């Protein structure tokens, strides 16, 4: 299946915590980072997810925020450190490419944010992704 979602990170499920309607699914990415997805319990069952299942985590570029350093005291579960490999800017928005251990991400942020954060190729950043914005597919 071909998708428009460019951010696809391979990983393996390490834990599933079911709730009444939703479940949190923790994965270990191929680069060694931990990632949490919050998906419906129905999706967990339909996909046959269990500890040890190989999956891909999918995140739209518009759902990735960037910080110049790790942030404490934040409800966002996923903080992936990386290095900027490229920036393409338009009139209002920018596409920021980031190398992370085991893969690559693209974040769509405002052009103003790239300026205010002084983002440039080679600079370290942390990609922030809410668990509810991570979709899973079986690999």
GROMACS .gro file of N, CA and C in nm:
model
  417
    1UNK      N    1   0.085  -0.117   0.000
    1UNK     CA    2   0.000   0.000   0.000
    1UNK      C    3   0.090   0.124   0.000
    2UNK      N    4   0.061   0.217  -0.086
    2UNK     CA    5   0.134   0.343  -0.092
    2UNK      C    6   0.055   0.448  -0.016
    3UNK      N    7   0.125   0.525   0.069
    3UNK     CA    8   0.060   0.626   0.152
    3UNK      C    9   0.122   0.762   0.130
    4UNK      N   10   0.046   0.866   0.156
    4UNK     CA   11   0.101   1.001   0.151
    4UNK      C   12   0.178   1.035   0.278
    5UNK      N   13   0.165   0.953   0.380
    5UNK     CA   14   0.238   0.977   0.505
    5UNK      C   15   0.382   0.934   0.485
    6UNK      N   16   0.474   1.030   0.487
    6UNK     CA   17   0.615   1.002   0.462
    6UNK      C   18   0.689   0.953   0.585
    7UNK      N   19   0.640   0.987   0.703
    7UNK     CA   20   0.707   0.947   0.826
    7UNK      C   21   0.662   0.808   0.865
    8UNK      N   22   0.749   0.710   0.838
    8UNK     CA   23   0.719   0.571   0.866
    8UNK      C   24   0.841   0.509   0.934
    9UNK      N   25   0.827   0.478   1.062
    9UNK     CA   26   0.938   0.425   1.140
    9UNK      C   27   0.910   0.281   1.181
   10UNK      N   28   1.003   0.192   1.152
   10UNK     CA   29   0.987   0.050   1.187
   10UNK      C   30   1.017   0.028   1.334
   11UNK      N   31   0.940  -0.064   1.394
   11UNK     CA   32   0.962  -0.097   1.534
   11UNK      C   33   0.896  -0.227   1.572
   12UNK      N   34   0.912  -0.261   1.700
   12UNK     CA   35   0.855  -0.383   1.755
   12UNK      C   36   0.778  -0.348   1.882
   13UNK      N   37   0.660  -0.402   1.897
   13UNK     CA   38   0.578  -0.373   2.015
   13UNK      C   39   0.642  -0.433   2.139
   14UNK      N   40   0.654  -0.350   2.245
   14UNK     CA   41   0.710  -0.396   2.371
   14UNK      C   42   0.604  -0.409   2.480
   15UNK      N   43   0.492  -0.337   2.466
   15UNK     CA   44   0.386  -0.345   2.567
   15UNK      C   45   0.257  -0.288   2.511
   16UNK      N   46   0.145  -0.344   2.556
   16UNK     CA   47   0.013  -0.292   2.522
   16UNK      C   48  -0.065  -0.280   2.652
   17UNK      N   49  -0.121  -0.158   2.674
   17UNK     CA   50  -0.203  -0.135   2.792
   17UNK      C   51  -0.344  -0.104   2.744
   18UNK      N   52  -0.435  -0.203   2.753
   18UNK     CA   53  -0.571  -0.179   2.705
   18UNK      C   54  -0.655  -0.100   2.804
   19UNK      N   55  -0.743  -0.018   2.749
   19UNK     CA   56  -0.843   0.052   2.829
   19UNK      C   57  -0.980   0.006   2.781
   20UNK      N   58  -1.082   0.082   2.815
   20UNK     CA   59  -1.217   0.043   2.774
   20UNK      C   60  -1.238   0.061   2.625
   21UNK      N   61  -1.182   0.170   2.567
   21UNK     CA   62  -1.200   0.198   2.425
   21UNK      C   63  -1.066   0.213   2.354
   22UNK      N   64  -0.969   0.271   2.423
   22UNK     CA   65  -0.837   0.298   2.366
   22UNK      C   66  -0.732   0.211   2.434
   23UNK      N   67  -0.617   0.200   2.367
   23UNK     CA   68  -0.503   0.128   2.423
   23UNK      C   69  -0.377   0.210   2.396
   24UNK      N   70  -0.283   0.203   2.489
   24UNK     CA   71  -0.151   0.259   2.459
   24UNK      C   72  -0.063   0.142   2.416
   25UNK      N   73   0.010   0.166   2.309
   25UNK     CA   74   0.098   0.064   2.253
   25UNK      C   75   0.239   0.122   2.253
   26UNK      N   76   0.329   0.056   2.325
   26UNK     CA   77   0.468   0.102   2.331
   26UNK      C   78   0.549   0.019   2.235
   27UNK      N   79   0.637   0.088   2.161
   27UNK     CA   80   0.723   0.019   2.067
   27UNK      C   81   0.867   0.060   2.086
   28UNK      N   82   0.954  -0.027   2.047
   28UNK     CA   83   1.097   0.004   2.037
   28UNK      C   84   1.128   0.017   1.890
   29UNK      N   85   1.169   0.138   1.850
   29UNK     CA   86   1.201   0.163   1.710
   29UNK      C   87   1.333   0.096   1.673
   30UNK      N   88   1.356   0.077   1.544
   30UNK     CA   89   1.477   0.011   1.499
   30UNK      C   90   1.603   0.088   1.540
   31UNK      N   91   1.589   0.217   1.565
   31UNK     CA   92   1.703   0.298   1.610
   31UNK      C   93   1.723   0.293   1.761
   32UNK      N   94   1.638   0.219   1.834
   32UNK     CA   95   1.652   0.203   1.978
   32UNK      C   96   1.565   0.295   2.062
   33UNK      N   97   1.496   0.393   2.000
   33UNK     CA   98   1.410   0.484   2.075
   33UNK      C   99   1.279   0.417   2.109
   34UNK      N  100   1.217   0.465   2.216
   34UNK     CA  101   1.083   0.418   2.252
   34UNK      C  102   0.981   0.517   2.198
   35UNK      N  103   0.867   0.463   2.155
   35UNK     CA  104   0.759   0.545   2.099
   35UNK      C  105   0.629   0.489   2.153
   36UNK      N  106   0.534   0.578   2.183
   36UNK     CA  107   0.402   0.537   2.232
   36UNK      C  108   0.296   0.581   2.133
   37UNK      N  109   0.205   0.489   2.101
   37UNK     CA  110   0.088   0.519   2.018
   37UNK      C  111  -0.036   0.496   2.101
   38UNK      N  112  -0.134   0.583   2.088
   38UNK     CA  113  -0.264   0.565   2.152
   38UNK      C  114  -0.363   0.538   2.039
   39UNK      N  115  -0.411   0.414   2.032
   39UNK     CA  116  -0.501   0.373   1.924
   39UNK      C  117  -0.623   0.304   1.985
   40UNK      N  118  -0.725   0.283   1.905
   40UNK     CA  119  -0.843   0.217   1.958
   40UNK      C  120  -0.814   0.071   1.991
   41UNK      N  121  -0.886   0.021   2.089
   41UNK     CA  122  -0.875  -0.120   2.126
   41UNK      C  123  -0.918  -0.208   2.008
   42UNK      N  124  -1.017  -0.160   1.934
   42UNK     CA  125  -1.063  -0.233   1.815
   42UNK      C  126  -0.949  -0.248   1.713
   43UNK      N  127  -0.868  -0.143   1.696
   43UNK     CA  128  -0.755  -0.149   1.603
   43UNK      C  129  -0.650  -0.250   1.651
   44UNK      N  130  -0.626  -0.252   1.782
   44UNK     CA  131  -0.532  -0.349   1.839
   44UNK      C  132  -0.577  -0.491   1.803
   45UNK      N  133  -0.706  -0.516   1.820
   45UNK     CA  134  -0.761  -0.649   1.793
   45UNK      C  135  -0.762  -0.679   1.643
   46UNK      N  136  -0.806  -0.583   1.561
   46UNK     CA  137  -0.813  -0.604   1.416
   46UNK      C  138  -0.676  -0.631   1.355
   47UNK      N  139  -0.572  -0.563   1.407
   47UNK     CA  140  -0.437  -0.581   1.355
   47UNK      C  141  -0.366  -0.701   1.417
   48UNK      N  142  -0.428  -0.760   1.520
   48UNK     CA  143  -0.366  -0.874   1.587
   48UNK      C  144  -0.238  -0.836   1.659
   49UNK      N  145  -0.236  -0.716   1.719
   49UNK     CA  146  -0.114  -0.668   1.784
   49UNK      C  147  -0.089  -0.739   1.916
   50UNK      N  148   0.038  -0.766   1.943
   50UNK     CA  149   0.082  -0.829   2.067
   50UNK      C  150   0.229  -0.793   2.087
   51UNK      N  151   0.279  -0.814   2.207
   51UNK     CA  152   0.422  -0.792   2.230
   51UNK      C  153   0.501  -0.874   2.129
   52UNK      N  154   0.602  -0.810   2.071
   52UNK     CA  155   0.686  -0.877   1.972
   52UNK      C  156   0.643  -0.858   1.829
   53UNK      N  157   0.523  -0.802   1.807
   53UNK     CA  158   0.475  -0.779   1.670
   53UNK      C  159   0.556  -0.668   1.604
   54UNK      N  160   0.600  -0.692   1.481
   54UNK     CA  161   0.670  -0.589   1.403
   54UNK      C  162   0.565  -0.495   1.343
   55UNK      N  163   0.586  -0.365   1.359
   55UNK     CA  164   0.493  -0.265   1.308
   55UNK      C  165   0.570  -0.148   1.246
   56UNK      N  166   0.495  -0.062   1.179
   56UNK     CA  167   0.547   0.067   1.136
   56UNK      C  168   0.463   0.174   1.203
   57UNK      N  169   0.529   0.273   1.260
   57UNK     CA  170   0.462   0.389   1.318
   57UNK      C  171   0.453   0.495   1.210
   58UNK      N  172   0.332   0.547   1.189
   58UNK     CA  173   0.307   0.647   1.085
   58UNK      C  174   0.267   0.779   1.150
   59UNK      N  175   0.330   0.888   1.105
   59UNK     CA  176   0.300   1.020   1.160
   59UNK      C  177   0.300   1.122   1.046
   60UNK      N  178   0.191   1.196   1.032
   60UNK     CA  179   0.187   1.303   0.932
   60UNK      C  180   0.287   1.413   0.968
   61UNK      N  181   0.346   1.473   0.868
   61UNK     CA  182   0.445   1.579   0.890
   61UNK      C  183   0.386   1.697   0.968
   62UNK      N  184   0.258   1.722   0.949
   62UNK     CA  185   0.193   1.834   1.018
   62UNK      C  186   0.170   1.806   1.166
   63UNK      N  187   0.191   1.682   1.209
   63UNK     CA  188   0.170   1.644   1.350
   63UNK      C  189   0.300   1.637   1.428
   64UNK      N  190   0.410   1.680   1.367
   64UNK     CA  191   0.540   1.681   1.435
   64UNK      C  192   0.575   1.824   1.469
   65UNK      N  193   0.601   1.848   1.598
   65UNK     CA  194   0.650   1.977   1.644
   65UNK      C  195   0.799   1.962   1.671
   66UNK      N  196   0.872   2.073   1.670
   66UNK     CA  197   1.016   2.067   1.694
   66UNK      C  198   1.055   2.154   1.812
   67UNK      N  199   1.154   2.105   1.886
   67UNK     CA  200   1.214   2.180   1.996
   67UNK      C  201   1.365   2.175   1.977
   68UNK      N  202   1.434   2.271   2.033
   68UNK     CA  203   1.580   2.273   2.019
   68UNK      C  204   1.650   2.192   2.127
   69UNK      N  205   1.573   2.139   2.223
   69UNK     CA  206   1.628   2.054   2.330
   69UNK      C  207   1.514   1.972   2.389
   70UNK      N  208   1.546   1.862   2.458
   70UNK     CA  209   1.441   1.785   2.525
   70UNK      C  210   1.363   1.873   2.623
   71UNK      N  211   1.234   1.843   2.641
   71UNK     CA  212   1.149   1.922   2.728
   71UNK      C  213   1.096   1.834   2.839
   72UNK      N  214   1.109   1.880   2.963
   72UNK     CA  215   1.053   1.807   3.077
   72UNK      C  216   0.919   1.869   3.114
   73UNK      N  217   0.837   1.792   3.187
   73UNK     CA  218   0.708   1.844   3.232
   73UNK      C  219   0.611   1.866   3.119
   74UNK      N  220   0.609   1.774   3.023
   74UNK     CA  221   0.526   1.788   2.904
   74UNK      C  222   0.444   1.661   2.886
   75UNK      N  223   0.319   1.675   2.848
   75UNK     CA  224   0.235   1.556   2.831
   75UNK      C  225   0.265   1.480   2.702
   76UNK      N  226   0.336   1.540   2.609
   76UNK     CA  227   0.369   1.471   2.484
   76UNK      C  228   0.465   1.357   2.515
   77UNK      N  229   0.423   1.234   2.485
   77UNK     CA  230   0.499   1.114   2.520
   77UNK      C  231   0.623   1.094   2.436
   78UNK      N  232   0.619   1.134   2.312
   78UNK     CA  233   0.726   1.099   2.218
   78UNK      C  234   0.818   1.216   2.190
   79UNK      N  235   0.943   1.200   2.227
   79UNK     CA  236   1.046   1.299   2.199
   79UNK      C  237   1.164   1.227   2.135
   80UNK      N  238   1.181   1.248   2.005
   80UNK     CA  239   1.286   1.179   1.930
   80UNK      C  240   1.396   1.277   1.892
   81UNK      N  241   1.517   1.260   1.949
   81UNK     CA  242   1.627   1.350   1.914
   81UNK      C  243   1.679   1.321   1.774
   82UNK      N  244   1.721   1.426   1.707
   82UNK     CA  245   1.775   1.409   1.573
   82UNK      C  246   1.855   1.530   1.530
   83UNK      N  247   1.894   1.529   1.403
   83UNK     CA  248   1.972   1.637   1.345
   83UNK      C  249   1.906   1.681   1.215
   84UNK      N  250   1.894   1.810   1.197
   84UNK     CA  251   1.833   1.863   1.074
   84UNK      C  252   1.925   1.834   0.956
   85UNK      N  253   1.865   1.776   0.851
   85UNK     CA  254   1.942   1.747   0.729
   85UNK      C  255   1.905   1.839   0.614
   86UNK      N  256   1.792   1.909   0.626
   86UNK     CA  257   1.752   2.000   0.520
   86UNK      C  258   1.628   2.077   0.557
   87UNK      N  259   1.616   2.196   0.500
   87UNK     CA  260   1.497   2.280   0.521
   87UNK      C  261   1.458   2.341   0.387
   88UNK      N  262   1.329   2.328   0.353
   88UNK     CA  263   1.274   2.395   0.236
   88UNK      C  264   1.167   2.490   0.286
   89UNK      N  265   1.180   2.618   0.253
   89UNK     CA  266   1.083   2.716   0.301
   89UNK      C  267   1.001   2.773   0.187
   90UNK      N  268   0.877   2.805   0.221
   90UNK     CA  269   0.787   2.872   0.129
   90UNK      C  270   0.747   3.005   0.192
   91UNK      N  271   0.642   3.062   0.143
   91UNK     CA  272   0.597   3.190   0.194
   91UNK      C  273   0.553   3.184   0.340
   92UNK      N  274   0.484   3.078   0.379
   92UNK     CA  275   0.430   3.067   0.515
   92UNK      C  276   0.481   2.945   0.591
   93UNK      N  277   0.510   2.836   0.519
   93UNK     CA  278   0.545   2.710   0.583
   93UNK      C  279   0.685   2.664   0.544
   94UNK      N  280   0.736   2.569   0.623
   94UNK     CA  281   0.865   2.509   0.594
   94UNK      C  282   0.856   2.359   0.613
   95UNK      N  283   0.934   2.287   0.537
   95UNK     CA  284   0.947   2.142   0.550
   95UNK      C  285   1.087   2.117   0.604
   96UNK      N  286   1.093   2.056   0.723
   96UNK     CA  287   1.222   2.032   0.789
   96UNK      C  288   1.248   1.882   0.791
   97UNK      N  289   1.358   1.842   0.730
   97UNK     CA  290   1.398   1.701   0.728
   97UNK      C  291   1.494   1.676   0.843
   98UNK      N  292   1.471   1.564   0.914
   98UNK     CA  293   1.546   1.533   1.035
   98UNK      C  294   1.594   1.389   1.029
   99UNK      N  295   1.722   1.367   1.056
   99UNK     CA  296   1.775   1.232   1.070
   99UNK      C  297   1.762   1.192   1.216
  100UNK      N  298   1.699   1.078   1.240
  100UNK     CA  299   1.689   1.020   1.375
  100UNK      C  300   1.752   0.882   1.367
  101UNK      N  301   1.796   0.829   1.481
  101UNK     CA  302   1.856   0.695   1.479
  101UNK      C  303   1.759   0.597   1.415
  102UNK      N  304   1.804   0.529   1.311
  102UNK     CA  305   1.723   0.428   1.245
  102UNK      C  306   1.624   0.480   1.144
  103UNK      N  307   1.626   0.609   1.111
  103UNK     CA  308   1.531   0.659   1.014
  103UNK      C  309   1.538   0.808   0.992
  104UNK      N  310   1.432   0.859   0.931
  104UNK     CA  311   1.423   1.002   0.900
  104UNK      C  312   1.280   1.048   0.920
  105UNK      N  313   1.265   1.174   0.952
  105UNK     CA  314   1.134   1.236   0.971
  105UNK      C  315   1.128   1.365   0.891
  106UNK      N  316   1.007   1.407   0.859
  106UNK     CA  317   0.984   1.538   0.801
  106UNK      C  318   0.878   1.607   0.885
  107UNK      N  319   0.907   1.730   0.926
  107UNK     CA  320   0.811   1.811   1.002
  107UNK      C  321   0.769   1.930   0.916
  108UNK      N  322   0.639   1.956   0.913
  108UNK     CA  323   0.586   2.074   0.846
  108UNK      C  324   0.553   2.176   0.954
  109UNK      N  325   0.631   2.284   0.958
  109UNK     CA  326   0.612   2.388   1.059
  109UNK      C  327   0.608   2.524   0.991
  110UNK      N  328   0.574   2.627   1.065
  110UNK     CA  329   0.571   2.759   1.003
  110UNK      C  330   0.712   2.810   0.973
  111UNK      N  331   0.719   2.891   0.871
  111UNK     CA  332   0.848   2.953   0.836
  111UNK      C  333   0.897   3.039   0.953
  112UNK      N  334   0.803   3.108   1.020
  112UNK     CA  335   0.842   3.190   1.135
  112UNK      C  336   0.909   3.107   1.243
  113UNK      N  337   0.860   2.985   1.266
  113UNK     CA  338   0.919   2.899   1.369
  113UNK      C  339   1.063   2.863   1.333
  114UNK      N  340   1.089   2.839   1.205
  114UNK     CA  341   1.227   2.805   1.167
  114UNK      C  342   1.321   2.921   1.196
  115UNK      N  343   1.272   3.041   1.175
  115UNK     CA  344   1.354   3.160   1.201
  115UNK      C  345   1.372   3.182   1.351
  116UNK      N  346   1.262   3.177   1.426
  116UNK     CA  347   1.269   3.202   1.571
  116UNK      C  348   1.353   3.098   1.644
  117UNK      N  349   1.350   2.973   1.596
  117UNK     CA  350   1.430   2.867   1.658
  117UNK      C  351   1.570   2.858   1.600
  118UNK      N  352   1.600   2.940   1.500
  118UNK     CA  353   1.731   2.941   1.432
  118UNK      C  354   1.765   2.802   1.379
  119UNK      N  355   1.668   2.738   1.316
  119UNK     CA  356   1.690   2.604   1.262
  119UNK      C  357   1.774   2.611   1.135
  120UNK      N  358   1.868   2.518   1.124
  120UNK     CA  359   1.956   2.511   1.008
  120UNK      C  360   2.008   2.369   0.995
  121UNK      N  361   2.047   2.329   0.875
  121UNK     CA  362   2.105   2.195   0.859
  121UNK      C  363   2.223   2.176   0.955
  122UNK      N  364   2.226   2.057   1.016
  122UNK     CA  365   2.332   2.025   1.112
  122UNK      C  366   2.294   2.053   1.256
  123UNK      N  367   2.187   2.130   1.276
  123UNK     CA  368   2.145   2.166   1.412
  123UNK      C  369   2.071   2.049   1.478
  124UNK      N  370   2.094   2.029   1.608
  124UNK     CA  371   2.018   1.925   1.678
  124UNK      C  372   1.877   1.974   1.708
  125UNK      N  373   1.781   1.883   1.701
  125UNK     CA  374   1.642   1.914   1.735
  125UNK      C  375   1.580   1.791   1.802
  126UNK      N  376   1.464   1.812   1.861
  126UNK     CA  377   1.386   1.703   1.917
  126UNK      C  378   1.249   1.708   1.850
  127UNK      N  379   1.212   1.597   1.787
  127UNK     CA  380   1.081   1.586   1.724
  127UNK      C  381   0.981   1.542   1.830
  128UNK      N  382   0.873   1.618   1.845
  128UNK     CA  383   0.770   1.592   1.945
  128UNK      C  384   0.643   1.543   1.876
  129UNK      N  385   0.590   1.429   1.925
  129UNK     CA  386   0.471   1.372   1.864
  129UNK      C  387   0.379   1.320   1.973
  130UNK      N  388   0.255   1.370   1.976
  130UNK     CA  389   0.156   1.318   2.070
  130UNK      C  390   0.125   1.173   2.036
  131UNK      N  391   0.105   1.091   2.137
  131UNK     CA  392   0.075   0.950   2.117
  131UNK      C  393  -0.052   0.930   2.033
  132UNK      N  394  -0.148   1.022   2.046
  132UNK     CA  395  -0.272   1.010   1.969
  132UNK      C  396  -0.253   1.039   1.821
  133UNK      N  397  -0.137   1.090   1.782
  133UNK     CA  398  -0.110   1.122   1.643
  133UNK      C  399  -0.026   1.015   1.573
  134UNK      N  400   0.001   0.905   1.644
  134UNK     CA  401   0.078   0.795   1.587
  134UNK      C  402  -0.018   0.684   1.546
  135UNK      N  403  -0.015   0.650   1.418
  135UNK     CA  404  -0.093   0.537   1.366
  135UNK      C  405   0.002   0.418   1.350
  136UNK      N  406  -0.053   0.300   1.355
  136UNK     CA  407   0.029   0.179   1.340
  136UNK      C  408  -0.021   0.094   1.225
  137UNK      N  409   0.072   0.029   1.159
  137UNK     CA  410   0.039  -0.070   1.058
  137UNK      C  411   0.131  -0.190   1.080
  138UNK      N  412   0.083  -0.307   1.049
  138UNK     CA  413   0.169  -0.423   1.064
  138UNK      C  414   0.270  -0.423   0.949
  139UNK      N  415   0.391  -0.459   0.983
  139UNK     CA  416   0.502  -0.451   0.885
  139UNK      C  417   0.501  -0.566   0.787
   0.00000   0.00000   0.00000
